[in-house]
Coordinates of C-alpha atoms in Angstrom, one line a residue:
X1 CA 80.8 210.8 96.6
X2 CA 78.5 208.0 95.4
X3 CA 76.9 205.3 97.6
X4 CA 75.7 201.9 96.4
X5 CA 72.4 201.4 98.0
X6 CA 71.6 198.6 95.5
X7 CA 74.2 196.4 97.2
X8 CA 72.6 193.5 98.9
X9 CA 74.5 192.9 102.2
X10 CA 73.7 189.5 103.8
X11 CA 72.3 190.0 107.3
X12 CA 71.2 186.5 108.3
X13 CA 73.4 185.0 111.0
X14 CA 74.5 188.4 112.3
X15 CA 72.0 188.5 115.2
X16 CA 69.7 190.7 113.2
X17 CA 66.3 190.9 114.9
X18 CA 64.8 191.7 111.5
X19 CA 66.4 188.9 109.5
X20 CA 67.1 186.2 112.0
X21 CA 63.6 186.1 113.5
X22 CA 62.0 184.3 110.5
X23 CA 62.7 180.6 110.9
X24 CA 63.0 180.0 107.1
X25 CA 65.9 181.3 105.1
X26 CA 63.7 182.2 102.1
X27 CA 61.6 184.7 104.1
X28 CA 62.0 188.3 103.0
X29 CA 61.6 190.4 106.2
X30 CA 60.4 194.0 105.5
X31 CA 58.8 194.6 108.9
X32 CA 61.1 195.9 111.6
X33 CA 62.0 199.6 111.0
X34 CA 65.7 199.3 110.4
X35 CA 67.4 199.6 107.0
X36 CA 69.3 197.1 105.0
X37 CA 72.0 199.6 104.0
X38 CA 75.4 200.1 105.5
X39 CA 75.5 203.2 107.5
X40 CA 77.5 206.3 106.4
X41 CA 81.2 205.7 105.8
X42 CA 82.2 208.4 108.3
X43 CA 80.3 206.5 111.0
X44 CA 82.0 203.2 110.1
X45 CA 85.4 204.9 110.2
X46 CA 84.7 206.5 113.6
X47 CA 83.6 203.2 115.0
X48 CA 86.6 201.4 113.5
X49 CA 88.9 203.9 115.3
X50 CA 87.1 203.4 118.5
X51 CA 87.4 199.6 118.2
X52 CA 91.1 199.8 117.5
X53 CA 91.6 201.6 120.8
X54 CA 90.6 198.4 122.4
X55 CA 89.3 199.6 125.8
X56 CA 85.6 199.9 126.3
X57 CA 85.0 201.2 129.8
X58 CA 82.3 203.4 131.1
X59 CA 81.7 206.4 128.9
X60 CA 81.8 210.1 129.7
X61 CA 79.9 211.9 127.0
X62 CA 82.2 214.7 125.6
X63 CA 81.5 218.3 124.7
X64 CA 81.8 217.4 121.0
X65 CA 78.7 215.2 121.3
X66 CA 76.5 218.0 122.5
X67 CA 78.0 220.4 120.0
X68 CA 77.3 218.1 117.1
X69 CA 73.6 217.7 118.0
X70 CA 73.1 221.4 118.8
X71 CA 74.8 222.5 115.5
X72 CA 72.8 220.0 113.4
X73 CA 69.4 221.0 114.7
X74 CA 70.2 224.7 114.6
X75 CA 71.5 224.7 111.0
X76 CA 69.2 222.1 109.5
X77 CA 65.9 222.7 111.4
X78 CA 66.2 226.2 112.9
X79 CA 65.9 224.8 116.5
X80 CA 68.1 226.4 119.1
X81 CA 68.9 223.8 121.8
X82 CA 71.0 224.5 124.9
X83 CA 73.3 222.0 126.4
X84 CA 71.6 222.0 129.8
X85 CA 68.4 220.8 128.1
X86 CA 69.9 217.4 127.3
X87 CA 69.3 214.1 129.0
X88 CA 70.9 211.2 127.1
X89 CA 69.7 207.7 127.3
X90 CA 69.8 204.4 125.4
X91 CA 66.8 204.8 123.1
X92 CA 63.6 206.7 122.3
X93 CA 61.4 203.9 123.7
X94 CA 63.1 204.0 127.1
X95 CA 62.9 207.8 126.9
X96 CA 59.2 207.8 126.3
X97 CA 58.6 205.3 129.1
X98 CA 60.7 207.4 131.5
X99 CA 58.9 210.6 130.6
X100 CA 55.5 208.9 131.2
X101 CA 56.7 207.7 134.6
X102 CA 57.9 211.2 135.4
X103 CA 54.9 213.2 134.3
X104 CA 51.9 210.9 135.2
X105 CA 50.5 208.9 138.0
X106 CA 48.7 205.6 137.8
X107 CA 45.3 205.8 136.2
X108 CA 46.1 209.0 134.3
X109 CA 45.1 209.1 130.6
X110 CA 47.7 209.3 127.9
X111 CA 46.5 210.6 124.5
X112 CA 47.8 208.9 121.4
X113 CA 46.9 209.7 117.8
X114 CA 46.1 206.3 116.4
X115 CA 47.1 204.2 114.5
X116 CA 50.3 204.6 116.3
X117 CA 53.7 203.1 116.9
X118 CA 53.0 199.9 118.9
X119 CA 55.6 200.6 121.7
X120 CA 53.5 203.6 122.7
X121 CA 50.9 201.2 123.9
X122 CA 53.3 199.1 126.1
X123 CA 54.9 202.2 127.5
X124 CA 51.5 203.5 128.7
X125 CA 50.5 200.1 130.0
X126 CA 53.8 199.5 131.8
X127 CA 53.3 202.8 133.7
X128 CA 49.8 201.8 134.8
X129 CA 48.2 204.6 132.7
X130 CA 45.2 204.4 130.4
X131 CA 45.3 204.9 126.6
X132 CA 43.1 207.6 125.2
X133 CA 42.9 207.0 121.5
X134 CA 42.5 210.2 119.4
X135 CA 42.0 208.3 116.1
X136 CA 43.2 210.1 113.1
X137 CA 40.7 210.9 110.4
X138 CA 41.2 208.8 107.2
X139 CA 39.4 210.5 104.3
X140 CA 40.1 210.6 100.6
X141 CA 43.2 208.4 101.0
X142 CA 44.9 210.7 103.5
X143 CA 45.2 211.2 107.3
X144 CA 44.4 214.3 109.2
X145 CA 44.0 215.1 113.0
X146 CA 40.6 215.0 114.6
X147 CA 41.0 218.2 116.5
X148 CA 37.4 218.2 117.9
X149 CA 38.0 214.8 119.5
X150 CA 41.5 215.9 120.7
X151 CA 39.8 218.8 122.5
X152 CA 37.4 216.5 124.2
X153 CA 40.1 214.1 125.3
X154 CA 42.4 216.8 126.5
X155 CA 39.7 218.4 128.6
X156 CA 39.1 215.2 130.7
X157 CA 40.2 215.5 134.3
X158 CA 42.6 212.6 134.1
X159 CA 44.2 213.6 130.8
X160 CA 47.8 214.3 131.6
X161 CA 50.0 213.7 128.6
X162 CA 49.9 213.5 124.8
X163 CA 52.3 211.3 122.8
X164 CA 53.0 213.1 119.6
X165 CA 54.8 211.3 116.7
X166 CA 56.2 213.5 114.0
X167 CA 56.8 212.4 111.3
X168 CA 54.0 210.0 112.1
X169 CA 54.6 206.2 112.3
X170 CA 52.8 204.4 110.6
X171 CA 50.8 206.9 108.5
X172 CA 53.8 208.7 107.0
X173 CA 52.3 212.2 107.7
X174 CA 54.6 215.1 108.5
X175 CA 52.5 217.4 110.6
X176 CA 52.5 221.0 109.4
X177 CA 53.4 224.0 111.6
X178 CA 49.7 224.9 111.6
X179 CA 48.6 221.5 112.8
X180 CA 51.3 221.5 115.5
X181 CA 50.2 224.9 116.6
X182 CA 46.6 223.7 117.0
X183 CA 47.8 220.7 119.0
X184 CA 49.9 223.0 121.2
X185 CA 47.0 225.4 121.8
X186 CA 44.7 222.6 122.9
X187 CA 47.2 221.0 125.2
X188 CA 48.3 224.3 126.8
X189 CA 44.7 225.3 127.5
X190 CA 44.0 222.0 129.2
X191 CA 47.3 221.5 130.9
X192 CA 48.3 218.4 128.9
X193 CA 52.0 217.8 128.7
X194 CA 53.4 216.8 125.3
X195 CA 56.0 214.2 124.5
X196 CA 57.2 214.6 120.9
X197 CA 58.7 211.5 119.4
X198 CA 60.7 212.9 116.5
X199 CA 63.0 210.0 115.7
X200 CA 62.1 210.0 112.0
X201 CA 62.7 213.8 111.7
X202 CA 65.4 213.6 109.1
X203 CA 63.4 211.4 106.8
X204 CA 61.0 213.8 105.1
X205 CA 60.4 214.2 101.4
X206 CA 59.8 216.9 98.8
X207 CA 58.0 220.0 100.1
X208 CA 57.2 218.4 103.5
X209 CA 59.2 220.0 106.2
X210 CA 59.8 218.8 109.7
X211 CA 59.0 221.4 112.4
X212 CA 60.4 220.7 115.9
X213 CA 57.5 220.8 118.2
X214 CA 59.5 222.6 120.9
X215 CA 60.2 225.4 118.4
X216 CA 56.5 226.4 118.0
X217 CA 56.5 228.9 120.8
X218 CA 58.3 229.8 124.1
X219 CA 55.2 228.6 126.0
X220 CA 55.2 225.2 124.4
X221 CA 58.9 224.9 124.9
X222 CA 58.3 224.9 128.6
X223 CA 55.5 222.4 128.3
X224 CA 57.0 219.5 126.3
X225 CA 59.9 217.0 126.0
X226 CA 61.3 216.0 122.7
X227 CA 62.9 212.6 122.0
X228 CA 65.5 212.5 119.2
X229 CA 68.0 210.1 117.9
X230 CA 70.2 209.5 114.8
X231 CA 69.2 205.8 114.9
X232 CA 66.6 205.8 112.1
X233 CA 68.1 208.2 109.7
X234 CA 71.6 206.7 109.9
X235 CA 70.7 203.0 110.6
X236 CA 72.4 202.8 113.9
X237 CA 69.5 201.6 116.2
X238 CA 71.6 198.8 117.6
X239 CA 74.1 201.3 119.0
X240 CA 71.4 202.5 121.4
X241 CA 71.7 206.3 121.7
X242 CA 69.0 208.9 122.1
X243 CA 68.4 212.3 123.7
X244 CA 65.5 213.8 125.6
X245 CA 65.4 217.6 125.2
X246 CA 63.3 219.8 127.5
X247 CA 63.8 223.5 128.4
X248 CA 61.8 223.2 131.7
X249 CA 64.2 222.8 134.6
X250 CA 61.6 221.2 136.9
X251 CA 60.4 218.8 134.2
X252 CA 63.9 217.8 133.3
X253 CA 64.7 217.0 137.0
X254 CA 61.7 214.8 137.2
X255 CA 62.6 213.0 133.9
X256 CA 66.2 212.6 135.0
X257 CA 65.0 210.9 138.2
X258 CA 62.8 208.6 136.2
X259 CA 65.7 207.7 133.8
X260 CA 67.7 206.7 136.8
X261 CA 64.9 204.7 138.3
X262 CA 64.6 202.8 135.0
X263 CA 68.4 202.4 135.0
X264 CA 68.7 203.7 131.4
X265 CA 71.0 206.6 132.3
X266 CA 74.2 205.2 130.7
X267 CA 75.1 205.0 127.0
X268 CA 77.9 203.1 125.2
X269 CA 80.9 204.6 123.5
X270 CA 79.9 203.5 120.1
X271 CA 76.6 205.3 120.2
X272 CA 78.4 208.5 121.2
X273 CA 81.0 208.2 118.4
X274 CA 78.4 207.4 115.8
X275 CA 76.2 210.4 116.7
X276 CA 79.2 212.7 116.4
X277 CA 80.2 211.3 113.0
X278 CA 76.6 211.3 111.8
X279 CA 75.9 214.9 112.5
X280 CA 79.3 216.3 111.7
X281 CA 80.3 214.3 108.6
X282 CA 77.4 212.4 107.1
X283 CA 74.9 214.9 105.6
X284 CA 75.8 213.9 101.9
X285 CA 75.1 210.3 102.7
X286 CA 71.8 211.1 104.3
X287 CA 70.7 213.2 101.3
X288 CA 71.6 210.3 98.9
X289 CA 69.8 207.9 101.1
X290 CA 66.6 210.0 101.0
X291 CA 66.7 210.1 97.2
X292 CA 67.1 206.3 97.1
X293 CA 64.2 205.7 99.5
X294 CA 62.0 208.1 97.5
X295 CA 62.9 206.2 94.4
X296 CA 61.8 203.0 96.1
X297 CA 58.5 204.6 97.0
X298 CA 57.9 205.8 93.4
X299 CA 58.8 202.3 92.2
X300 CA 56.2 200.8 94.6
X301 CA 53.6 203.3 93.3
X302 CA 54.3 202.3 89.7
X303 CA 54.1 198.6 90.3
X304 CA 50.9 198.8 92.3
X305 CA 49.3 201.2 89.8
X306 CA 50.1 198.6 87.0
X307 CA 49.3 195.4 88.8
X308 CA 47.1 196.3 91.9
X309 CA 45.2 199.4 90.9
X310 CA 42.5 198.6 93.6
X311 CA 45.1 199.0 96.4
X312 CA 45.8 202.5 97.7
X313 CA 49.2 203.5 99.1
X314 CA 49.0 206.4 101.5
X315 CA 51.1 209.4 100.3
X316 CA 54.6 209.2 101.8
X317 CA 55.6 212.5 103.4
X318 CA 58.1 211.1 105.9
X319 CA 59.6 207.9 107.4
X320 CA 60.6 205.0 105.1
X321 CA 57.5 203.0 105.9
X322 CA 54.8 202.6 103.3
X323 CA 51.2 202.4 104.7
X324 CA 49.0 200.4 102.4
X325 CA 45.2 200.4 102.3
X326 CA 43.9 196.9 101.6
X327 CA 40.3 197.4 102.5
X328 CA 39.3 196.7 98.9
X329 CA 40.4 193.1 99.3
X330 CA 37.6 192.6 101.9
X331 CA 40.1 190.6 104.0
X332 CA 41.6 191.5 107.4
X333 CA 45.1 192.8 107.8
X334 CA 46.0 189.6 109.7
X335 CA 44.6 187.4 107.0
X336 CA 46.7 189.1 104.4
X337 CA 49.9 189.2 106.4
X338 CA 49.5 185.5 107.1
X339 CA 49.0 184.7 103.5
X340 CA 52.0 186.7 102.5
X341 CA 54.1 184.9 105.1
X342 CA 52.8 181.4 104.5
X343 CA 52.3 181.4 100.8
X344 CA 55.0 183.9 99.6
X345 CA 57.4 184.0 102.5
X346 CA 57.2 187.7 102.8
X347 CA 57.1 189.2 106.3
X348 CA 55.5 192.6 106.8
X349 CA 53.4 194.3 109.5
X350 CA 49.7 193.9 110.0
X351 CA 48.0 197.3 110.5
X352 CA 46.4 196.0 113.7
X353 CA 49.8 196.1 115.4
X354 CA 49.2 199.9 115.6
X355 CA 45.8 199.7 117.2
X356 CA 42.3 198.9 116.0
X357 CA 42.2 201.8 113.6
X358 CA 45.0 200.1 111.7
X359 CA 42.7 197.4 110.5
X360 CA 42.6 197.2 106.7
X361 CA 46.2 198.4 106.4
X362 CA 49.7 196.9 106.0
X363 CA 53.1 198.5 106.8
X364 CA 56.0 197.8 104.4
X365 CA 59.6 198.8 105.0
X366 CA 61.0 200.6 102.0
X367 CA 64.6 201.0 103.3
X368 CA 66.0 198.0 101.4
X369 CA 67.9 197.5 98.1
X370 CA 65.7 197.8 95.1
X371 CA 66.3 194.2 94.0
X372 CA 64.9 193.0 97.4
X373 CA 62.0 195.4 97.1
X374 CA 61.3 194.2 93.6
X375 CA 61.0 190.6 94.7
X376 CA 58.9 191.7 97.7
X377 CA 56.4 193.5 95.4
X378 CA 56.2 190.5 93.1
X379 CA 55.2 188.4 96.1
X380 CA 52.7 190.9 97.2
X381 CA 51.1 191.0 93.8
X382 CA 50.7 187.3 93.7
X383 CA 48.6 187.5 96.9
X384 CA 46.8 190.8 96.5
X385 CA 45.9 190.4 92.8

């Protein structure tokens, strides 16, 4: 089956946070991390059948939901999940926030590998904890983990929890099994609990392989909670569905209590139906999507190499988010993003949104039809050249 990812589907006037936030109709918004593609046909068909039923009461999550998730992660990623390890909720951000509430107390330190997804910062702040920034090392155009610094931060008396993002947003790294094993070793030795945000896990490219953090060892399986969702890979974020997976019974009880305190313990029927259809019937669509996004990335590289050779694009291992080094312009990230918005009506993310170590970078969403990306790149060239 073929899929037309080149099709431009108008999103303005549909309540799209991404497209309806800009006040001007000629702004191209390539900022928020959702895709401008229709989701997989099987998901649309499943939702259509659910709509035609016409009754949308409170949802009891069926056996088929758990079975679809368990089968997918077992067959695709070699991770054996048991049904009793699940806590479903409305999204990964509420999940992260609830886990922090469950596993920390006010004034505890939460370690984050920065630059990092901006909602990590608010989740830490909202739970009265302190951010401990384990800045990634940026060297020779690539990011690696500063394990010496991580060791120091994990050894602090108030260090309680590490927020791990894999694949990493915004750098695009897919952490290797060796890197994850070193993280696990440090955290286990210092009693630091790990929250693994793996929402982008399906979006990896070439030889880069996603390794579920909980699959590293039996010990780490008891010392972590994993947040997963089909929302990024299948473009269904608005359906608000996610899962927290943890094998530790005591931890799971604490998280479940926090989920209920935060009142995010219910999900809607559309998220449930979409998840089942995604994992049971949509693998071919996903593989076609990944090929298209990779083609967009190669197109971006080619255009920048030709017109902006002084600008470095960080190698994309995972996610659909290009991380662009603009330090050679000698302008701040905010200055460049404002110029792009005001002069060229292109809306992308300033690197400083992801912490101070994001200064000198821009984040560009590649999950858009190539004609839109082509126009966005033209506008970037006019400012960055």
